[in-house]
């Protein structure tokens, strides 16, 4: 099995910065695209940012220029650096990854989420 565990969420003031991390572990042969999504109660989960194995990135328009996604392939970890945070960025942030397991099955996995609250 494969597990994704997020960390780094918390309370931050508007205009502040925060970095969340997501580490993958388990029966991993290779990890392809990794990404971050977020969800507010009562709304659909939305894509925030994705990054490929080679480092190509894509961002939602609402976070472009404020958030930066990066990854450490040696550590099977993806990061989301968030700056100039706004109250509307408040959400549970989930990471996901396309993983090829040691049994050569290619599947998407999700973490359980970490809460980011932007409030004064």
mmCIF file with all atom_site columns, N, CA and C in Angstrom, residues 61-111:
data_model
loop_
_atom_site.group_PDB
_atom_site.id
_atom_site.type_symbol
_atom_site.label_atom_id
_atom_site.label_alt_id
_atom_site.label_comp_id
_atom_site.label_asym_id
_atom_site.label_entity_id
_atom_site.label_seq_id
_atom_site.pdbx_PDB_ins_code
_atom_site.Cartn_x
_atom_site.Cartn_y
_atom_site.Cartn_z
_atom_site.occupancy
_atom_site.B_iso_or_equiv
_atom_site.pdbx_formal_charge
_atom_site.auth_seq_id
_atom_site.auth_comp_id
_atom_site.auth_asym_id
_atom_site.auth_atom_id
_atom_site.pdbx_PDB_model_num
ATOM 1   N N  . UNK A 1 61  ? -5.796  29.672 -11.428 1.00 0.00 ? 61  UNK A N  1
ATOM 2   C CA . UNK A 1 61  ? -5.653  31.110 -11.613 1.00 0.00 ? 61  UNK A CA 1
ATOM 3   C C  . UNK A 1 61  ? -5.707  31.895 -10.316 1.00 0.00 ? 61  UNK A C  1
ATOM 4   N N  . UNK A 1 62  ? -6.474  31.387 -9.362  1.00 0.00 ? 62  UNK A N  1
ATOM 5   C CA . UNK A 1 62  ? -6.658  32.103 -8.102  1.00 0.00 ? 62  UNK A CA 1
ATOM 6   C C  . UNK A 1 62  ? -5.410  32.121 -7.227  1.00 0.00 ? 62  UNK A C  1
ATOM 7   N N  . UNK A 1 63  ? -4.451  31.230 -7.506  1.00 0.00 ? 63  UNK A N  1
ATOM 8   C CA . UNK A 1 63  ? -3.253  31.166 -6.669  1.00 0.00 ? 63  UNK A CA 1
ATOM 9   C C  . UNK A 1 63  ? -1.976  31.478 -7.438  1.00 0.00 ? 63  UNK A C  1
ATOM 10  N N  . UNK A 1 64  ? -2.078  31.638 -8.734  1.00 0.00 ? 64  UNK A N  1
ATOM 11  C CA . UNK A 1 64  ? -0.892  31.880 -9.553  1.00 0.00 ? 64  UNK A CA 1
ATOM 12  C C  . UNK A 1 64  ? -0.203  33.162 -9.099  1.00 0.00 ? 64  UNK A C  1
ATOM 13  N N  . UNK A 1 65  ? 1.106   33.059 -8.925  1.00 0.00 ? 65  UNK A N  1
ATOM 14  C CA . UNK A 1 65  ? 1.878   34.209 -8.454  1.00 0.00 ? 65  UNK A CA 1
ATOM 15  C C  . UNK A 1 65  ? 1.981   34.298 -6.945  1.00 0.00 ? 65  UNK A C  1
ATOM 16  N N  . UNK A 1 66  ? 1.161   33.525 -6.234  1.00 0.00 ? 66  UNK A N  1
ATOM 17  C CA . UNK A 1 66  ? 1.209   33.543 -4.761  1.00 0.00 ? 66  UNK A CA 1
ATOM 18  C C  . UNK A 1 66  ? 1.674   32.207 -4.191  1.00 0.00 ? 66  UNK A C  1
ATOM 19  N N  . UNK A 1 67  ? 1.343   31.117 -4.856  1.00 0.00 ? 67  UNK A N  1
ATOM 20  C CA . UNK A 1 67  ? 1.704   29.785 -4.386  1.00 0.00 ? 67  UNK A CA 1
ATOM 21  C C  . UNK A 1 67  ? 2.783   29.198 -5.290  1.00 0.00 ? 67  UNK A C  1
ATOM 22  N N  . UNK A 1 68  ? 3.637   28.379 -4.698  1.00 0.00 ? 68  UNK A N  1
ATOM 23  C CA . UNK A 1 68  ? 4.674   27.678 -5.461  1.00 0.00 ? 68  UNK A CA 1
ATOM 24  C C  . UNK A 1 68  ? 4.691   26.218 -5.053  1.00 0.00 ? 68  UNK A C  1
ATOM 25  N N  . UNK A 1 69  ? 4.552   25.336 -6.032  1.00 0.00 ? 69  UNK A N  1
ATOM 26  C CA . UNK A 1 69  ? 4.637   23.902 -5.772  1.00 0.00 ? 69  UNK A CA 1
ATOM 27  C C  . UNK A 1 69  ? 6.034   23.422 -6.141  1.00 0.00 ? 69  UNK A C  1
ATOM 28  N N  . UNK A 1 70  ? 6.563   22.517 -5.337  1.00 0.00 ? 70  UNK A N  1
ATOM 29  C CA . UNK A 1 70  ? 7.873   21.947 -5.619  1.00 0.00 ? 70  UNK A CA 1
ATOM 30  C C  . UNK A 1 70  ? 7.883   20.510 -5.100  1.00 0.00 ? 70  UNK A C  1
ATOM 31  N N  . UNK A 1 71  ? 8.901   19.759 -5.476  1.00 0.00 ? 71  UNK A N  1
ATOM 32  C CA . UNK A 1 71  ? 8.992   18.380 -5.017  1.00 0.00 ? 71  UNK A CA 1
ATOM 33  C C  . UNK A 1 71  ? 10.451  17.989 -4.833  1.00 0.00 ? 71  UNK A C  1
ATOM 34  N N  . UNK A 1 72  ? 10.632  17.022 -3.945  1.00 0.00 ? 72  UNK A N  1
ATOM 35  C CA . UNK A 1 72  ? 11.933  16.402 -3.719  1.00 0.00 ? 72  UNK A CA 1
ATOM 36  C C  . UNK A 1 72  ? 11.750  14.935 -4.062  1.00 0.00 ? 72  UNK A C  1
ATOM 37  N N  . UNK A 1 73  ? 12.198  14.545 -5.238  1.00 0.00 ? 73  UNK A N  1
ATOM 38  C CA . UNK A 1 73  ? 11.986  13.171 -5.689  1.00 0.00 ? 73  UNK A CA 1
ATOM 39  C C  . UNK A 1 73  ? 12.717  12.154 -4.820  1.00 0.00 ? 73  UNK A C  1
ATOM 40  N N  . UNK A 1 74  ? 13.843  12.535 -4.276  1.00 0.00 ? 74  UNK A N  1
ATOM 41  C CA . UNK A 1 74  ? 14.604  11.616 -3.422  1.00 0.00 ? 74  UNK A CA 1
ATOM 42  C C  . UNK A 1 74  ? 13.848  11.312 -2.128  1.00 0.00 ? 74  UNK A C  1
ATOM 43  N N  . UNK A 1 75  ? 13.020  12.263 -1.697  1.00 0.00 ? 75  UNK A N  1
ATOM 44  C CA . UNK A 1 75  ? 12.261  12.096 -0.451  1.00 0.00 ? 75  UNK A CA 1
ATOM 45  C C  . UNK A 1 75  ? 10.796  11.749 -0.705  1.00 0.00 ? 75  UNK A C  1
ATOM 46  N N  . UNK A 1 76  ? 10.415  11.627 -1.967  1.00 0.00 ? 76  UNK A N  1
ATOM 47  C CA . UNK A 1 76  ? 9.003   11.352 -2.312  1.00 0.00 ? 76  UNK A CA 1
ATOM 48  C C  . UNK A 1 76  ? 8.069   12.367 -1.656  1.00 0.00 ? 76  UNK A C  1
ATOM 49  N N  . UNK A 1 77  ? 8.474   13.622 -1.696  1.00 0.00 ? 77  UNK A N  1
ATOM 50  C CA . UNK A 1 77  ? 7.744   14.666 -0.984  1.00 0.00 ? 77  UNK A CA 1
ATOM 51  C C  . UNK A 1 77  ? 7.406   15.813 -1.924  1.00 0.00 ? 77  UNK A C  1
ATOM 52  N N  . UNK A 1 78  ? 6.207   16.354 -1.764  1.00 0.00 ? 78  UNK A N  1
ATOM 53  C CA . UNK A 1 78  ? 5.780   17.526 -2.503  1.00 0.00 ? 78  UNK A CA 1
ATOM 54  C C  . UNK A 1 78  ? 5.459   18.626 -1.509  1.00 0.00 ? 78  UNK A C  1
ATOM 55  N N  . UNK A 1 79  ? 5.767   19.848 -1.890  1.00 0.00 ? 79  UNK A N  1
ATOM 56  C CA . UNK A 1 79  ? 5.570   20.999 -1.020  1.00 0.00 ? 79  UNK A CA 1
ATOM 57  C C  . UNK A 1 79  ? 4.655   22.015 -1.707  1.00 0.00 ? 79  UNK A C  1
ATOM 58  N N  . UNK A 1 80  ? 3.992   22.816 -0.898  1.00 0.00 ? 80  UNK A N  1
ATOM 59  C CA . UNK A 1 80  ? 3.236   23.945 -1.416  1.00 0.00 ? 80  UNK A CA 1
ATOM 60  C C  . UNK A 1 80  ? 3.570   25.149 -0.540  1.00 0.00 ? 80  UNK A C  1
ATOM 61  N N  . UNK A 1 81  ? 4.323   26.066 -1.109  1.00 0.00 ? 81  UNK A N  1
ATOM 62  C CA . UNK A 1 81  ? 4.650   27.313 -0.413  1.00 0.00 ? 81  UNK A CA 1
ATOM 63  C C  . UNK A 1 81  ? 3.568   28.335 -0.753  1.00 0.00 ? 81  UNK A C  1
ATOM 64  N N  . UNK A 1 82  ? 2.895   28.819 0.277   1.00 0.00 ? 82  UNK A N  1
ATOM 65  C CA . UNK A 1 82  ? 1.785   29.748 0.082   1.00 0.00 ? 82  UNK A CA 1
ATOM 66  C C  . UNK A 1 82  ? 2.152   31.103 0.661   1.00 0.00 ? 82  UNK A C  1
ATOM 67  N N  . UNK A 1 83  ? 2.014   32.139 -0.150  1.00 0.00 ? 83  UNK A N  1
ATOM 68  C CA . UNK A 1 83  ? 2.340   33.501 0.277   1.00 0.00 ? 83  UNK A CA 1
ATOM 69  C C  . UNK A 1 83  ? 1.166   34.420 -0.011  1.00 0.00 ? 83  UNK A C  1
ATOM 70  N N  . UNK A 1 84  ? 1.210   35.594 0.590   1.00 0.00 ? 84  UNK A N  1
ATOM 71  C CA . UNK A 1 84  ? 0.127   36.575 0.407   1.00 0.00 ? 84  UNK A CA 1
ATOM 72  C C  . UNK A 1 84  ? -1.233  35.914 0.602   1.00 0.00 ? 84  UNK A C  1
ATOM 73  N N  . UNK A 1 85  ? -1.334  35.167 1.651   1.00 0.00 ? 85  UNK A N  1
ATOM 74  C CA . UNK A 1 85  ? -2.547  34.387 1.889   1.00 0.00 ? 85  UNK A CA 1
ATOM 75  C C  . UNK A 1 85  ? -3.753  35.277 2.148   1.00 0.00 ? 85  UNK A C  1
ATOM 76  N N  . UNK A 1 86  ? -4.899  34.816 1.666   1.00 0.00 ? 86  UNK A N  1
ATOM 77  C CA . UNK A 1 86  ? -6.158  35.537 1.802   1.00 0.00 ? 86  UNK A CA 1
ATOM 78  C C  . UNK A 1 86  ? -7.144  34.664 2.577   1.00 0.00 ? 86  UNK A C  1
ATOM 79  N N  . UNK A 1 87  ? -8.124  35.273 3.213   1.00 0.00 ? 87  UNK A N  1
ATOM 80  C CA . UNK A 1 87  ? -9.133  34.474 3.924   1.00 0.00 ? 87  UNK A CA 1
ATOM 81  C C  . UNK A 1 87  ? -9.797  33.431 3.023   1.00 0.00 ? 87  UNK A C  1
ATOM 82  N N  . UNK A 1 88  ? -9.944  33.740 1.763   1.00 0.00 ? 88  UNK A N  1
ATOM 83  C CA . UNK A 1 88  ? -10.579 32.780 0.852   1.00 0.00 ? 88  UNK A CA 1
ATOM 84  C C  . UNK A 1 88  ? -9.676  31.587 0.527   1.00 0.00 ? 88  UNK A C  1
ATOM 85  N N  . UNK A 1 89  ? -8.440  31.599 0.970   1.00 0.00 ? 89  UNK A N  1
ATOM 86  C CA . UNK A 1 89  ? -7.569  30.427 0.821   1.00 0.00 ? 89  UNK A CA 1
ATOM 87  C C  . UNK A 1 89  ? -7.831  29.413 1.930   1.00 0.00 ? 89  UNK A C  1
ATOM 88  N N  . UNK A 1 90  ? -8.638  29.773 2.903   1.00 0.00 ? 90  UNK A N  1
ATOM 89  C CA . UNK A 1 90  ? -8.966  28.848 3.982   1.00 0.00 ? 90  UNK A CA 1
ATOM 90  C C  . UNK A 1 90  ? -9.654  27.614 3.432   1.00 0.00 ? 90  UNK A C  1
ATOM 91  N N  . UNK A 1 91  ? -9.104  26.448 3.759   1.00 0.00 ? 91  UNK A N  1
ATOM 92  C CA . UNK A 1 91  ? -9.624  25.190 3.229   1.00 0.00 ? 91  UNK A CA 1
ATOM 93  C C  . UNK A 1 91  ? -8.833  24.036 3.823   1.00 0.00 ? 91  UNK A C  1
ATOM 94  N N  . UNK A 1 92  ? -9.326  22.835 3.585   1.00 0.00 ? 92  UNK A N  1
ATOM 95  C CA . UNK A 1 92  ? -8.519  21.642 3.836   1.00 0.00 ? 92  UNK A CA 1
ATOM 96  C C  . UNK A 1 92  ? -7.729  21.366 2.555   1.00 0.00 ? 92  UNK A C  1
ATOM 97  N N  . UNK A 1 93  ? -6.432  21.253 2.696   1.00 0.00 ? 93  UNK A N  1
ATOM 98  C CA . UNK A 1 93  ? -5.554  21.030 1.558   1.00 0.00 ? 93  UNK A CA 1
ATOM 99  C C  . UNK A 1 93  ? -5.167  19.555 1.507   1.00 0.00 ? 93  UNK A C  1
ATOM 100 N N  . UNK A 1 94  ? -5.407  18.958 0.344   1.00 0.00 ? 94  UNK A N  1
ATOM 101 C CA . UNK A 1 94  ? -5.123  17.545 0.123   1.00 0.00 ? 94  UNK A CA 1
ATOM 102 C C  . UNK A 1 94  ? -4.030  17.399 -0.923  1.00 0.00 ? 94  UNK A C  1
ATOM 103 N N  . UNK A 1 95  ? -3.106  16.487 -0.687  1.00 0.00 ? 95  UNK A N  1
ATOM 104 C CA . UNK A 1 95  ? -2.156  16.177 -1.749  1.00 0.00 ? 95  UNK A CA 1
ATOM 105 C C  . UNK A 1 95  ? -2.589  14.882 -2.437  1.00 0.00 ? 95  UNK A C  1
ATOM 106 N N  . UNK A 1 96  ? -2.181  14.753 -3.669  1.00 0.00 ? 96  UNK A N  1
ATOM 107 C CA . UNK A 1 96  ? -2.398  13.487 -4.367  1.00 0.00 ? 96  UNK A CA 1
ATOM 108 C C  . UNK A 1 96  ? -1.202  13.197 -5.246  1.00 0.00 ? 96  UNK A C  1
ATOM 109 N N  . UNK A 1 97  ? -1.082  11.944 -5.612  1.00 0.00 ? 97  UNK A N  1
ATOM 110 C CA . UNK A 1 97  ? 0.059   11.521 -6.417  1.00 0.00 ? 97  UNK A CA 1
ATOM 111 C C  . UNK A 1 97  ? -0.336  10.339 -7.284  1.00 0.00 ? 97  UNK A C  1
ATOM 112 N N  . UNK A 1 98  ? 0.202   10.348 -8.491  1.00 0.00 ? 98  UNK A N  1
ATOM 113 C CA . UNK A 1 98  ? 0.053   9.189  -9.378  1.00 0.00 ? 98  UNK A CA 1
ATOM 114 C C  . UNK A 1 98  ? 1.265   8.297  -9.130  1.00 0.00 ? 98  UNK A C  1
ATOM 115 N N  . UNK A 1 99  ? 1.012   7.112  -8.622  1.00 0.00 ? 99  UNK A N  1
ATOM 116 C CA . UNK A 1 99  ? 2.079   6.235  -8.152  1.00 0.00 ? 99  UNK A CA 1
ATOM 117 C C  . UNK A 1 99  ? 2.049   4.914  -8.886  1.00 0.00 ? 99  UNK A C  1
ATOM 118 N N  . UNK A 1 100 ? 3.222   4.455  -9.274  1.00 0.00 ? 100 UNK A N  1
ATOM 119 C CA . UNK A 1 100 ? 3.374   3.081  -9.758  1.00 0.00 ? 100 UNK A CA 1
ATOM 120 C C  . UNK A 1 100 ? 3.934   2.281  -8.593  1.00 0.00 ? 100 UNK A C  1
ATOM 121 N N  . UNK A 1 101 ? 3.190   1.268  -8.175  1.00 0.00 ? 101 UNK A N  1
ATOM 122 C CA . UNK A 1 101 ? 3.613   0.501  -7.015  1.00 0.00 ? 101 UNK A CA 1
ATOM 123 C C  . UNK A 1 101 ? 4.674   -0.526 -7.393  1.00 0.00 ? 101 UNK A C  1
ATOM 124 N N  . UNK A 1 102 ? 5.176   -1.195 -6.386  1.00 0.00 ? 102 UNK A N  1
ATOM 125 C CA . UNK A 1 102 ? 6.182   -2.236 -6.622  1.00 0.00 ? 102 UNK A CA 1
ATOM 126 C C  . UNK A 1 102 ? 5.598   -3.464 -7.325  1.00 0.00 ? 102 UNK A C  1
ATOM 127 N N  . UNK A 1 103 ? 4.267   -3.519 -7.393  1.00 0.00 ? 103 UNK A N  1
ATOM 128 C CA . UNK A 1 103 ? 3.616   -4.581 -8.174  1.00 0.00 ? 103 UNK A CA 1
ATOM 129 C C  . UNK A 1 103 ? 3.208   -4.072 -9.540  1.00 0.00 ? 103 UNK A C  1
ATOM 130 N N  . UNK A 1 104 ? 3.705   -2.872 -9.897  1.00 0.00 ? 104 UNK A N  1
ATOM 131 C CA . UNK A 1 104 ? 3.535   -2.288 -11.223 1.00 0.00 ? 104 UNK A CA 1
ATOM 132 C C  . UNK A 1 104 ? 2.100   -1.891 -11.528 1.00 0.00 ? 104 UNK A C  1
ATOM 133 N N  . UNK A 1 105 ? 1.349   -1.566 -10.485 1.00 0.00 ? 105 UNK A N  1
ATOM 134 C CA . UNK A 1 105 ? 0.015   -0.985 -10.656 1.00 0.00 ? 105 UNK A CA 1
ATOM 135 C C  . UNK A 1 105 ? 0.159   0.528  -10.564 1.00 0.00 ? 105 UNK A C  1
ATOM 136 N N  . UNK A 1 106 ? -0.492  1.219  -11.480 1.00 0.00 ? 106 UNK A N  1
ATOM 137 C CA . UNK A 1 106 ? -0.413  2.674  -11.519 1.00 0.00 ? 106 UNK A CA 1
ATOM 138 C C  . UNK A 1 106 ? -1.749  3.223  -11.049 1.00 0.00 ? 106 UNK A C  1
ATOM 139 N N  . UNK A 1 107 ? -1.714  3.958  -9.919  1.00 0.00 ? 107 UNK A N  1
ATOM 140 C CA . UNK A 1 107 ? -2.949  4.432  -9.305  1.00 0.00 ? 107 UNK A CA 1
ATOM 141 C C  . UNK A 1 107 ? -2.759  5.828  -8.722  1.00 0.00 ? 107 UNK A C  1
ATOM 142 N N  . UNK A 1 108 ? -3.883  6.507  -8.483  1.00 0.00 ? 108 UNK A N  1
ATOM 143 C CA . UNK A 1 108 ? -3.854  7.793  -7.798  1.00 0.00 ? 108 UNK A CA 1
ATOM 144 C C  . UNK A 1 108 ? -4.129  7.570  -6.313  1.00 0.00 ? 108 UNK A C  1
ATOM 145 N N  . UNK A 1 109 ? -3.344  8.234  -5.492  1.00 0.00 ? 109 UNK A N  1
ATOM 146 C CA . UNK A 1 109 ? -3.533  8.164  -4.052  1.00 0.00 ? 109 UNK A CA 1
ATOM 147 C C  . UNK A 1 109 ? -3.753  9.575  -3.511  1.00 0.00 ? 109 UNK A C  1
ATOM 148 N N  . UNK A 1 110 ? -4.484  9.630  -2.398  1.00 0.00 ? 110 UNK A N  1
ATOM 149 C CA . UNK A 1 110 ? -4.784  10.896 -1.737  1.00 0.00 ? 110 UNK A CA 1
ATOM 150 C C  . UNK A 1 110 ? -4.367  10.853 -0.278  1.00 0.00 ? 110 UNK A C  1
ATOM 151 N N  . UNK A 1 111 ? -3.943  12.011 0.227   1.00 0.00 ? 111 UNK A N  1
ATOM 152 C CA . UNK A 1 111 ? -3.737  12.149 1.650   1.00 0.00 ? 111 UNK A CA 1
ATOM 153 C C  . UNK A 1 111 ? -5.042  12.463 2.348   1.00 0.00 ? 111 UNK A C  1
#
